[in-house]
CSV table of C-alpha atoms in Angstrom, one decimal:
chain,number,residue,atom,x,y,z
O,1,MET,CA,59.8,-28.0,43.0
O,2,ILE,CA,61.3,-25.3,45.1
O,3,LYS,CA,63.1,-26.4,48.3
O,4,THR,CA,61.3,-25.6,51.5
O,5,ARG,CA,61.7,-22.0,52.6
O,6,LYS,CA,59.3,-19.4,54.0
O,7,LEU,CA,58.6,-17.1,51.1
O,8,LYS,CA,56.3,-14.1,50.9
O,9,TYR,CA,56.2,-13.4,47.2
O,10,THR,CA,56.9,-16.7,45.4
O,11,SER,CA,55.4,-20.2,45.5
O,12,SER,CA,55.5,-23.5,43.7
O,13,GLY,CA,52.4,-24.8,45.4
O,14,ALA,CA,48.7,-24.2,45.5
O,15,VAL,CA,47.7,-20.5,45.8
O,16,ASN,CA,44.7,-18.3,45.1
O,17,PRO,CA,44.4,-17.7,41.3
O,18,LEU,CA,43.9,-14.0,42.1
O,19,PHE,CA,47.6,-13.9,43.2
O,20,CYS,CA,49.0,-16.2,40.5
O,21,GLY,CA,46.6,-16.1,37.6
O,22,ASN,CA,44.9,-18.8,35.6
O,23,LYS,CA,47.9,-19.9,33.6
O,24,TYR,CA,49.9,-20.8,36.7
O,25,THR,CA,46.8,-22.5,38.3
O,26,ASN,CA,46.1,-24.6,35.2
O,27,LEU,CA,49.8,-25.7,35.1
O,28,LEU,CA,49.7,-26.6,38.7
O,29,ASN,CA,46.6,-28.7,38.2
O,30,ILE,CA,48.0,-30.7,35.3
O,31,SER,CA,51.5,-31.1,36.8
O,32,ALA,CA,50.0,-33.8,39.1
O,33,PHE,CA,49.5,-36.2,36.2
O,34,LEU,CA,51.5,-34.8,33.2
O,35,GLU,CA,55.1,-33.7,32.5
O,36,VAL,CA,55.4,-30.0,33.0
O,37,PRO,CA,58.8,-28.1,33.0
O,38,GLY,CA,59.7,-27.0,36.6
O,39,PHE,CA,57.9,-23.7,37.4
O,40,ALA,CA,57.0,-21.3,40.2
O,41,CYS,CA,54.9,-18.2,40.6
O,42,LEU,CA,55.9,-14.6,41.5
O,43,TYR,CA,52.7,-13.3,43.1
O,44,SER,CA,50.8,-10.3,41.7
O,45,THR,CA,51.5,-8.6,45.1
O,46,ALA,CA,55.2,-8.3,44.0
O,47,PHE,CA,54.1,-5.9,41.2
O,48,LYS,CA,51.9,-3.9,43.6
O,49,ASP,CA,54.6,-3.6,46.3
O,50,SER,CA,57.2,-2.5,43.7
O,51,LEU,CA,55.2,0.6,42.7
O,52,ALA,CA,54.6,3.7,44.9
O,53,LYS,CA,51.0,4.2,46.0
O,54,SER,CA,50.9,7.5,44.1
O,55,SER,CA,51.7,5.6,40.9
O,56,LEU,CA,49.1,2.9,41.6
O,57,ASP,CA,46.5,5.7,42.2
O,58,LYS,CA,47.4,7.3,38.9
O,59,ILE,CA,47.2,4.0,37.0
O,60,LYS,CA,43.8,3.4,38.6
O,61,GLU,CA,42.6,6.8,37.5
O,62,LYS,CA,43.7,6.1,33.9
O,63,LEU,CA,41.9,2.8,33.8
O,64,LEU,CA,38.7,4.5,35.0
O,65,LEU,CA,39.2,7.1,32.2
O,66,LEU,CA,39.6,4.2,29.7
O,67,LYS,CA,36.3,2.8,30.9
O,68,SER,CA,34.4,6.1,30.8
O,69,ASN,CA,35.6,7.2,27.3
O,70,GLY,CA,35.3,3.8,25.6
O,71,GLY,CA,38.8,3.7,24.3
O,72,TYR,CA,39.1,7.3,23.0
O,73,GLN,CA,42.7,8.5,23.2
O,74,LEU,CA,43.9,5.0,24.0
O,75,ASN,CA,47.4,5.7,22.9
O,76,LYS,CA,47.7,8.7,25.2
O,77,ILE,CA,46.3,6.8,28.2
O,78,GLN,CA,48.7,3.9,27.6
O,79,SER,CA,51.6,6.3,27.4
O,80,GLU,CA,50.7,8.0,30.6
O,81,ILE,CA,50.4,4.6,32.4
O,82,PHE,CA,53.8,3.6,31.2
O,83,GLN,CA,55.3,6.8,32.6
O,84,GLU,CA,54.1,5.6,36.0
O,85,ILE,CA,55.3,2.0,35.6
O,86,ASP,CA,58.7,3.2,34.5
O,87,LYS,CA,59.2,4.3,38.1
O,88,ILE,CA,58.9,0.7,39.3
O,89,GLU,CA,61.7,-0.6,41.6
O,90,ILE,CA,61.8,-4.2,42.6
O,91,LYS,CA,62.1,-4.4,46.4
O,92,LYS,CA,65.1,-6.2,47.9
O,93,GLU,CA,62.9,-8.8,49.5
O,94,ILE,CA,61.3,-9.6,46.2
O,95,ILE,CA,64.7,-9.6,44.4
O,96,ASP,CA,66.0,-12.1,47.0
O,97,GLU,CA,63.1,-14.4,46.5
O,98,LEU,CA,63.1,-14.1,42.7
O,99,VAL,CA,66.8,-15.0,42.6
O,100,TYR,CA,66.4,-17.8,45.1
O,101,THR,CA,63.6,-19.3,43.1
O,102,ALA,CA,65.3,-18.9,39.7
O,103,THR,CA,68.5,-20.4,41.1
O,104,GLN,CA,66.6,-23.5,42.3
O,105,LEU,CA,64.8,-23.9,38.9
O,106,SER,CA,67.9,-23.4,36.8
O,107,ASN,CA,70.1,-25.6,39.0
O,108,ASN,CA,72.4,-22.7,39.7
O,109,TRP,CA,72.0,-21.3,36.2
O,110,GLN,CA,73.0,-24.5,34.4
O,111,LYS,CA,69.6,-24.5,32.7
O,112,LYS,CA,67.8,-21.7,30.9
O,113,LEU,CA,64.6,-20.2,32.2
O,114,ILE,CA,61.5,-18.6,30.6
O,115,ILE,CA,59.6,-15.8,32.2
O,116,ARG,CA,55.9,-15.8,31.4
O,117,SER,CA,52.8,-13.8,32.2
O,118,SER,CA,50.0,-15.2,34.3
O,119,SER,CA,47.3,-12.6,34.0
O,120,PRO,CA,43.8,-12.9,35.5
O,121,PHE,CA,42.6,-11.8,32.1
O,122,GLU,CA,44.0,-14.8,30.2
O,123,ASP,CA,43.4,-18.6,30.1
O,124,SER,CA,40.1,-18.3,31.9
O,125,ALA,CA,36.8,-20.1,31.2
O,126,ASN,CA,35.6,-17.2,29.1
O,127,VAL,CA,38.7,-15.4,27.9
O,128,SER,CA,41.9,-16.7,26.1
O,129,GLY,CA,44.0,-13.6,25.8
O,130,ALA,CA,46.5,-15.6,23.7
O,131,GLY,CA,49.5,-13.6,22.4
O,132,ILE,CA,48.7,-10.4,24.3
O,133,TYR,CA,51.2,-10.7,27.2
O,134,GLU,CA,54.9,-11.2,27.1
O,135,SER,CA,57.0,-14.4,27.5
O,136,ILE,CA,60.7,-14.0,27.6
O,137,ALA,CA,62.8,-17.1,26.9
O,138,GLY,CA,66.4,-18.0,27.3
O,139,ILE,CA,67.1,-16.4,30.6
O,140,GLU,CA,70.6,-17.2,31.8
O,141,SER,CA,71.5,-14.6,34.4
O,142,LYS,CA,70.2,-12.5,37.2
O,143,THR,CA,70.3,-9.3,35.1
O,144,GLN,CA,68.2,-11.0,32.4
O,145,LEU,CA,65.8,-12.3,35.0
O,146,PHE,CA,65.1,-8.8,36.4
O,147,GLU,CA,64.7,-7.3,32.9
O,148,ALA,CA,62.4,-10.0,31.8
O,149,THR,CA,60.2,-9.7,34.9
O,150,LYS,CA,59.8,-6.0,34.3
O,151,LYS,CA,59.0,-6.5,30.6
O,152,VAL,CA,56.3,-9.0,31.5
O,153,TRP,CA,54.8,-6.6,34.0
O,154,LEU,CA,54.9,-3.8,31.4
O,155,SER,CA,53.1,-6.0,28.9
O,156,PHE,CA,50.1,-6.0,31.2
O,157,PHE,CA,49.5,-2.3,30.3
O,158,SER,CA,50.5,-2.4,26.6
O,159,LEU,CA,48.2,-1.2,23.9
O,160,SER,CA,47.1,-4.7,23.1
O,161,ALA,CA,46.4,-5.4,26.8
O,162,LEU,CA,44.4,-2.2,27.4
O,163,ALA,CA,42.4,-3.0,24.2
O,164,HIS,CA,41.8,-6.4,25.7
O,165,ARG,CA,40.5,-4.9,28.9
O,166,LEU,CA,38.1,-2.8,26.8
O,167,ARG,CA,36.9,-5.9,25.0
O,168,ILE,CA,36.2,-7.9,28.2
O,169,LYS,CA,35.2,-4.8,30.3
O,170,GLU,CA,37.8,-5.2,33.0
O,171,TYR,CA,39.0,-1.9,34.5
O,172,GLU,CA,39.8,-2.6,38.1
O,173,LEU,CA,43.4,-2.4,39.4
O,174,ASN,CA,42.9,-5.1,42.0
O,175,LYS,CA,43.6,-7.7,39.4
O,176,LEU,CA,47.3,-7.4,38.8
O,177,PRO,CA,49.9,-9.5,36.8
O,178,ALA,CA,51.6,-12.5,38.3
O,179,VAL,CA,54.8,-14.0,36.7
O,180,ILE,CA,55.7,-17.6,36.0
O,181,ILE,CA,59.4,-18.5,36.3
O,182,GLN,CA,59.8,-21.8,34.5
O,183,GLU,CA,62.6,-24.1,33.2
O,184,TYR,CA,63.0,-23.5,29.4
O,185,LYS,CA,63.0,-26.6,27.2
O,186,GLU,CA,64.6,-26.5,23.8
O,187,SER,CA,62.6,-28.4,21.2
O,188,LYS,CA,62.6,-29.1,17.5
O,189,ILE,CA,59.0,-30.4,17.7
O,190,SER,CA,56.3,-28.3,19.3
O,191,GLY,CA,52.7,-27.3,18.8
O,192,VAL,CA,49.2,-26.7,20.1
O,193,ALA,CA,46.4,-29.2,20.3
O,194,PHE,CA,42.6,-28.8,20.6
O,195,SER,CA,40.3,-31.3,22.0
O,196,GLN,CA,37.7,-30.0,19.6
O,197,ASP,CA,38.1,-28.1,16.3
O,198,PRO,CA,37.5,-24.5,17.3
O,199,VAL,CA,36.3,-23.6,13.7
O,200,SER,CA,34.3,-26.5,12.4
O,201,LEU,CA,33.2,-27.6,16.0
O,202,ILE,CA,33.9,-31.2,14.9
O,203,LYS,CA,34.8,-33.2,18.0
O,204,GLY,CA,38.1,-35.0,18.0
O,205,LEU,CA,41.7,-33.9,18.5
O,206,LEU,CA,43.1,-31.2,16.2
O,207,VAL,CA,46.9,-30.8,16.4
O,208,GLU,CA,48.9,-28.0,14.8
O,209,TYR,CA,52.7,-28.7,15.0
O,210,SER,CA,56.0,-27.4,13.8
O,211,THR,CA,59.6,-28.7,13.5
O,212,LYS,CA,61.1,-25.2,13.5
O,213,GLY,CA,61.7,-24.8,17.2
O,214,SER,CA,60.0,-24.2,20.5
O,215,ASP,CA,56.8,-22.0,20.4
O,216,SER,CA,57.2,-21.3,16.7
O,217,ILE,CA,53.5,-21.7,16.1
O,218,GLU,CA,52.2,-19.7,19.1
O,219,SER,CA,54.7,-16.9,18.3
O,220,GLY,CA,53.5,-16.7,14.8
O,221,ARG,CA,56.8,-17.7,13.1
O,222,ASP,CA,55.3,-20.8,11.5
O,223,THR,CA,51.9,-21.8,10.3
O,224,GLY,CA,52.9,-25.4,10.9
O,225,LYS,CA,51.4,-28.7,9.8
O,226,ARG,CA,48.2,-30.3,11.2
O,227,PHE,CA,46.5,-33.6,11.7
O,228,LYS,CA,43.2,-34.7,13.2
O,229,ALA,CA,42.3,-37.7,15.3
O,230,VAL,CA,38.6,-38.6,15.4
O,231,GLN,CA,37.2,-41.5,17.4
O,232,THR,CA,34.7,-43.5,15.3
O,233,LYS,CA,32.5,-46.4,16.6
O,234,ASN,CA,35.2,-49.0,15.8
O,235,LYS,CA,38.6,-47.2,15.9
O,236,LEU,CA,40.6,-44.0,16.2
O,237,VAL,CA,41.0,-42.5,12.7
O,238,ILE,CA,44.2,-40.3,12.4
O,239,SER,CA,44.8,-38.2,9.3
O,240,GLU,CA,48.2,-38.2,7.6
O,241,ASN,CA,51.2,-36.7,9.5
O,242,ASP,CA,54.9,-37.2,9.9
O,243,LEU,CA,55.2,-37.4,13.7
O,244,PRO,CA,56.3,-40.6,15.4
O,245,PRO,CA,53.2,-42.8,16.1
O,246,SER,CA,54.2,-43.0,19.8
O,247,LEU,CA,54.0,-39.2,20.0
O,248,VAL,CA,50.6,-39.1,18.2
O,249,LYS,CA,49.3,-41.6,20.7
O,250,GLN,CA,50.6,-39.6,23.6
O,251,LEU,CA,49.0,-36.4,22.3
O,252,VAL,CA,45.6,-38.2,22.0
O,253,GLU,CA,45.9,-39.6,25.5
O,254,THR,CA,47.1,-36.2,26.9
O,255,SER,CA,44.1,-34.4,25.4
O,256,SER,CA,41.8,-37.0,26.9
O,257,LYS,CA,43.3,-36.6,30.4
O,258,ILE,CA,43.2,-32.8,30.3
O,259,THR,CA,39.7,-32.7,29.0
O,260,ALA,CA,38.5,-35.2,31.6
O,261,PHE,CA,40.1,-33.2,34.4
O,262,PHE,CA,38.7,-29.8,33.4
O,263,LYS,CA,35.4,-31.3,32.1
O,264,LYS,CA,35.3,-29.0,29.1
O,265,PRO,CA,36.9,-28.6,25.7
O,266,MET,CA,40.6,-27.6,26.2
O,267,GLU,CA,43.6,-26.6,24.2
O,268,PHE,CA,47.2,-27.1,25.3
O,269,GLU,CA,50.7,-26.1,24.1
O,270,TRP,CA,53.3,-28.9,24.0
O,271,LEU,CA,56.9,-29.7,23.1
O,272,VAL,CA,59.2,-32.7,22.9
O,273,ASN,CA,62.5,-32.6,24.7
O,274,ASN,CA,64.7,-35.7,24.9
O,275,ASP,CA,61.8,-37.8,23.8
O,276,ILE,CA,59.6,-36.5,26.6
O,277,LEU,CA,56.3,-34.8,25.9
O,278,TYR,CA,56.0,-31.6,28.0
O,279,ILE,CA,52.9,-29.6,28.4
O,280,VAL,CA,53.7,-25.9,28.9
O,281,GLN,CA,50.2,-24.3,28.9
O,282,THR,CA,46.6,-25.3,28.8
O,283,ARG,CA,43.4,-23.3,28.6
O,284,PRO,CA,39.7,-23.7,27.8
O,285,ILE,CA,38.7,-23.3,24.2
O,286,THR,CA,36.8,-20.0,24.4
O,287,THR,CA,35.7,-19.6,20.7
O,288,LEU,CA,33.2,-22.4,20.4
O,289,LYS,CA,30.2,-20.3,21.5
O,290,ALA,CA,31.2,-17.5,19.1
O,291,THR,CA,31.6,-19.9,16.2
O,292,LYS,CA,28.1,-21.3,16.9
O,293,ILE,CA,26.5,-17.9,16.4
O,294,LYS,CA,28.8,-16.9,13.5
O,295,GLN,CA,26.0,-17.3,10.9
O,296,LYS,CA,23.5,-15.4,12.9
O,297,ILE,CA,25.3,-12.1,13.0
O,298,LYS,CA,26.6,-9.7,10.4
O,299,PRO,CA,30.4,-9.6,10.9
O,300,PHE,CA,32.1,-6.3,10.8
O,301,LEU,CA,35.6,-4.8,11.3
O,302,LYS,CA,35.7,-2.0,13.7
O,303,VAL,CA,38.8,-0.1,14.7
O,304,TYR,CA,39.0,1.6,18.1
O,305,ARG,CA,38.6,5.4,18.0
O,306,GLY,CA,41.7,5.6,20.1
O,307,TYR,CA,43.9,4.2,17.3
O,308,ASP,CA,44.2,7.6,15.6
O,309,GLU,CA,47.7,6.9,14.1
O,310,TYR,CA,47.6,4.8,10.9
O,311,LYS,CA,51.2,3.8,11.2
O,312,ARG,CA,50.7,2.5,14.7
O,313,LEU,CA,47.5,0.7,13.7
O,314,SER,CA,49.1,-1.1,10.8
O,315,LYS,CA,51.6,-2.8,13.1
O,316,MET,CA,48.9,-4.2,15.5
O,317,ASP,CA,47.6,-7.8,15.6
O,318,LEU,CA,44.0,-8.0,14.7
O,319,GLY,CA,43.4,-10.6,17.4
O,320,ASP,CA,45.0,-8.5,20.0
O,321,VAL,CA,43.7,-4.9,19.5
O,322,SER,CA,40.6,-4.9,17.4
O,323,GLU,CA,37.0,-5.4,18.6
O,324,VAL,CA,36.8,-8.1,16.0
O,325,TYR,CA,38.6,-11.1,17.5
O,326,LEU,CA,39.7,-13.6,14.9
O,327,ARG,CA,40.6,-16.9,16.5
O,328,SER,CA,42.4,-19.6,14.6
O,329,ILE,CA,45.6,-21.6,14.7
O,330,ASN,CA,47.4,-18.8,12.7
O,331,LYS,CA,45.9,-16.0,14.7
O,332,ARG,CA,48.6,-13.4,14.2
O,333,LYS,CA,47.4,-12.0,10.9
O,334,SER,CA,48.0,-8.3,10.9
O,335,VAL,CA,45.2,-5.7,10.4
O,336,ARG,CA,46.8,-4.2,7.4
O,337,ASP,CA,47.5,-7.5,5.6
O,338,LEU,CA,44.0,-8.8,6.2
O,339,ALA,CA,42.4,-5.6,5.2
O,340,THR,CA,44.4,-5.4,2.0
O,341,LYS,CA,43.7,-9.0,1.1
O,342,GLU,CA,39.9,-8.4,1.5
O,343,GLY,CA,40.0,-5.0,-0.2
O,344,ILE,CA,39.0,-3.1,2.9
O,345,LEU,CA,40.1,0.5,3.4
O,346,VAL,CA,41.4,1.0,7.0
O,347,HIS,CA,41.3,4.4,8.7
O,348,GLY,CA,42.1,4.8,12.4
O,349,VAL,CA,39.0,6.7,13.3
O,350,THR,CA,36.4,5.1,11.0
O,351,LEU,CA,33.9,2.4,11.7
O,352,ILE,CA,34.4,-0.1,8.8
O,353,LYS,CA,31.9,-2.8,8.1
O,354,ALA,CA,32.8,-5.7,6.0
O,355,ASN,CA,31.7,-9.3,5.4
O,356,LEU,CA,34.6,-11.4,6.7
O,357,SER,CA,32.7,-14.7,6.8
O,358,GLY,CA,34.5,-15.9,3.7
O,359,ILE,CA,37.9,-16.0,5.3
O,360,LYS,CA,38.8,-19.6,5.8
O,361,GLY,CA,40.1,-20.8,9.1
O,362,PHE,CA,38.7,-17.9,11.2
O,363,SER,CA,35.7,-17.6,13.5
O,364,ILE,CA,34.3,-14.2,14.1
O,365,LYS,CA,33.2,-12.8,17.4
O,366,GLN,CA,31.1,-9.7,17.6
O,367,PHE,CA,31.3,-7.2,20.4
O,368,PRO,CA,29.2,-4.3,21.5
O,369,GLU,CA,29.7,-1.0,19.6
O,370,LEU,CA,31.4,1.9,21.4
């Protein structure tokens, strides 16, 4: 925790989620009963106060344009927003608080930090937003700290983020990005756990894990291994895995604690450092309802009219920028690879319908047409 000092822009205590986002609020809640790496919040007001009012007005104007034209010329709108954000200058008062907080968390830079987004459009009861906003790990200096903070702010207006706004119909500028400053933990074992299988809907813990380094699964670098733990009438049945039994037990208990606290199916990201299980993020599972109606709808793949450059489109993540939101453990399947695999021709300005229900491991969510 941060030592006592009157701060205007940062906090390690309870605050309004509007100023610190859902990710920070969820971490703060579970830190009372689980191991969470040291963290603090840089309020969303820091972003607002670092931009000139004229730039904020222009960004607001572009977001309203995004709303009115339904995503048409999305690339152009995003580029014009970035031109305004490029003018951002972190105020001295904010710099002082950011450095003070980072110095406390890093023990005078003896420990590495990670700078993470905490958007009001992610980790909520209805919206996950996984993989859309930036996290910058391995921060070891003031210069890296400032650069990472700006990158996280910028990611709030990336193509993926603006497409996300279109999908969830959020266009107001009063919801701005907060930033989490957190101690970075190296780990050889990490993963994500679900209190309920988001695809099959079978109740019981589903764990996807990797031994290839911190956040390797969530970053898409590794599809990982998996196991399930299902409670029968007589005992807990755990499928084959190569994790230490004590860790498996901890994961099961942790899932129960988190689910009991939030009173809904939850997922959480975890890692092991020096034999300690740390929870680095938790969010509601938002795909269960979509999976239930999967068989009642005719799935389709639709590309935003704004993606009029094929080369740009081919580099995007389907889960981030398309109106079809495919949610699975391995959710970073590219549009081009998926389309090629299924024999679908992709054109940036064409509405493409296809039956994707046969793709194993994915649940499909349908959204209103433009």
